[in-house]
XYZ file of C-alpha atoms in Angstrom:
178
model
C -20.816 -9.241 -30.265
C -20.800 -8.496 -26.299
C -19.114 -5.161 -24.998
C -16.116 -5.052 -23.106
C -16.280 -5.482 -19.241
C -15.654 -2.079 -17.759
C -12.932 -3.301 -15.793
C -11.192 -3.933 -18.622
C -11.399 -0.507 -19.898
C -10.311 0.581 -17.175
C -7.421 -1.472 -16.388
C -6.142 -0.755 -19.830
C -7.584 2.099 -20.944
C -6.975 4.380 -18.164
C -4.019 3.200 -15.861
C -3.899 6.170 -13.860
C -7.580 6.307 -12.576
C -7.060 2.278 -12.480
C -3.744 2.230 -9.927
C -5.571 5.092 -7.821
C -9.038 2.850 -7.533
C -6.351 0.848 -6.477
C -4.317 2.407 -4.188
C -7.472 3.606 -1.849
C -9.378 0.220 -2.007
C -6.253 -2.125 -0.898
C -5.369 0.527 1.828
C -9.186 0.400 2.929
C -9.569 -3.398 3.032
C -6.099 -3.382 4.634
C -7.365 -1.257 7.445
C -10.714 -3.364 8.013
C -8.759 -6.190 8.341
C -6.649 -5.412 10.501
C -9.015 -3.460 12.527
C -10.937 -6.980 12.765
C -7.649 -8.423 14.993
C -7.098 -7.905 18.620
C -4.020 -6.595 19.789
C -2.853 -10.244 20.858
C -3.132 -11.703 16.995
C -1.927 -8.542 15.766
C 1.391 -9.280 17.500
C 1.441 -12.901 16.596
C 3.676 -13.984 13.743
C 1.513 -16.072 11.678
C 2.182 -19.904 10.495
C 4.008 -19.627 7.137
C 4.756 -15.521 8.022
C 8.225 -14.007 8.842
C 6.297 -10.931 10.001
C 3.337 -9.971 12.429
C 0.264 -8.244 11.126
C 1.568 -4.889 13.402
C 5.163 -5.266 11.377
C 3.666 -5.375 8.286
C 1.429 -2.049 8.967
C 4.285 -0.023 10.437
C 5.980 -1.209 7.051
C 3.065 0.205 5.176
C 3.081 3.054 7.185
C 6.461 4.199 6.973
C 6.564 3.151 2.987
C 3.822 5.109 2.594
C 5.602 8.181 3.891
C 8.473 7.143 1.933
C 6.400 7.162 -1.434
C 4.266 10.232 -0.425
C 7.265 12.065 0.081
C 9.352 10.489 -3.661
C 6.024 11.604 -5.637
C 5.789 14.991 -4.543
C 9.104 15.436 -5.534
C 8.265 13.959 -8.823
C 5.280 15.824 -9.306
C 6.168 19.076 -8.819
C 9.459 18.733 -10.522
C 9.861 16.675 -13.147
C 13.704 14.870 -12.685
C 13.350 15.581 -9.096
C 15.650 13.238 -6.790
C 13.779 10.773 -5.216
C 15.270 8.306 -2.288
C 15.581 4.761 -1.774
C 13.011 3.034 -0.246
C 14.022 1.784 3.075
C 10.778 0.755 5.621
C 12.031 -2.732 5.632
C 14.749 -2.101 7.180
C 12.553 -0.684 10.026
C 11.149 -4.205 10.427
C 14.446 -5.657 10.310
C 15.587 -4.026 13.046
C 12.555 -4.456 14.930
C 11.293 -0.942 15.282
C 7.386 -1.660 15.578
C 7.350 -4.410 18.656
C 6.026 -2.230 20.800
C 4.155 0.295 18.219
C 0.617 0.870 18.875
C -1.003 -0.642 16.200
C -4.374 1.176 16.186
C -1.753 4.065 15.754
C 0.128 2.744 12.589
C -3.071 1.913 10.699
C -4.588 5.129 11.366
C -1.230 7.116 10.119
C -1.013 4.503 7.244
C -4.550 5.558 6.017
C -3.972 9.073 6.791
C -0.903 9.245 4.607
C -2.988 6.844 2.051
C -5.740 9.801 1.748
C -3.266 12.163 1.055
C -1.535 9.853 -1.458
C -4.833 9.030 -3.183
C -5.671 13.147 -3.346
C -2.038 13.883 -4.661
C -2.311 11.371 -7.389
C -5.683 12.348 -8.445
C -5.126 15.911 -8.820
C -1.606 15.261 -10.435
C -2.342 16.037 -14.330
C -0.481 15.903 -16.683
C 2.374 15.382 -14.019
C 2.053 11.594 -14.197
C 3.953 11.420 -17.066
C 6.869 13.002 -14.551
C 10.185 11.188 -13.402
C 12.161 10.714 -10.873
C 15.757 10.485 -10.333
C 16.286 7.738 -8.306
C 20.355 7.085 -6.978
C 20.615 3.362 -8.340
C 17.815 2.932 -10.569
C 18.164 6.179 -12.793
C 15.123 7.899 -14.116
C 11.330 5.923 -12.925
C 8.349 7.076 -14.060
C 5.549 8.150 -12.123
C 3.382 5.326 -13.471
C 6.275 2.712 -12.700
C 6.207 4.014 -8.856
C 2.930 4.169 -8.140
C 2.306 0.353 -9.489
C 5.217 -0.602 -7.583
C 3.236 0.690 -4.520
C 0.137 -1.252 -5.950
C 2.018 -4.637 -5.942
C 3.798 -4.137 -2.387
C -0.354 -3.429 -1.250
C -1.624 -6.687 -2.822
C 1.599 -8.750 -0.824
C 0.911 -6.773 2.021
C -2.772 -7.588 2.407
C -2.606 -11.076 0.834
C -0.224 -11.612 3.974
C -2.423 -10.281 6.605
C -5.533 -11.903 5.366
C -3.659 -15.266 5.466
C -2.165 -13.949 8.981
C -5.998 -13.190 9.695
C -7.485 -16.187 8.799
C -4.638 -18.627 10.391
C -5.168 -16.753 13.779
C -8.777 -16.796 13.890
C -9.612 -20.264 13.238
C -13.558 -20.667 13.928
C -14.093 -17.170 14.353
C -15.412 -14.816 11.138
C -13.939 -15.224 7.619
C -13.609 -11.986 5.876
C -13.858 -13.116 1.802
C -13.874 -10.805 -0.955
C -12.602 -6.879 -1.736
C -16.096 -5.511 -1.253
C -17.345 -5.699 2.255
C -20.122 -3.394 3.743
């Protein structure tokens, strides 16, 4: 009989340590590629995309500030009042057009390490709530893979957006990159 892959474990076994991995190796590959785009593509909507690459970071940035703020709430207070998320609406109403997008992506993966430390020193406090106005009580757990999911979309879409805009030029494959 063969072992278990670890991955497996720790998908299953350990969700927390598993959504934290994460949570700090989407927001790292997010940042390399968009770091990879010059300001031109980055400002570009992509074929397929309703969004440019800068639209979706200042979405992730803003989110991330959103969620930062909801799970310190949660984790210091169990029941705490958390708010509805509402960064889309930032892109709706075209707030990042003329953002600086070296300067979203460096406050998205500022506010990412501060996530990824606040989650990993959070304890017992996982098993928290928060008391959200439509929604009712969500669990720690249930926010932080929400923020997981919204990641993978996010940096599906700007490797697509990547790839579309750089025809010919380097393909960036794979999570793990040197």
């Amino acid at each position: 009989m063969t072992a278990m892959p670890q991955y497996v474990v720790a998908q299953y076994g350990d969700r927390r340590r598993y959504l934290v991995k994460a949570l700090r190796e989407i927001g790292h590959r997010i940042t390399r590629l968009a770091s990879r785009m010059d300001d031109g593509d980055l400002a570009r909507v992509a074929p397929g995309e309703d969004w440019t690459v800068t639209e979706l970071i200042g979405f992730l940035r803003d989110s991330e500030r959103e969620d930062l703020a909801s799970l310190e709430a949660m984790l210091r207070v169990d029941g705490s009042r958390i708010g509805e998320r509402r960064a889309m609406a930032l892109v709706e109403d075209g707030a990042y057009r003329r953002a600086d997008p070296a300067d979203l992506l460096w406050d998205f993966a500022t506010l990412r390490d501060e996530t990824v430390w606040l989650l990993e020193s959070a304890g017992t406090s996982w098993n928290h709530v928060g008391m959200h106005p439509f929604r009712g009580e969500v669990p720690v757990m249930q926010w932080v893979q929400e923020m997981n999911e919204r990641d993978l979309d996010a940096m599906w879409r700007i490797q697509r957006a990547h790839d579309a805009l750089r025809p010919g030029r380097e393909q960036v494959t794979g999570l793990a990159e040197p």
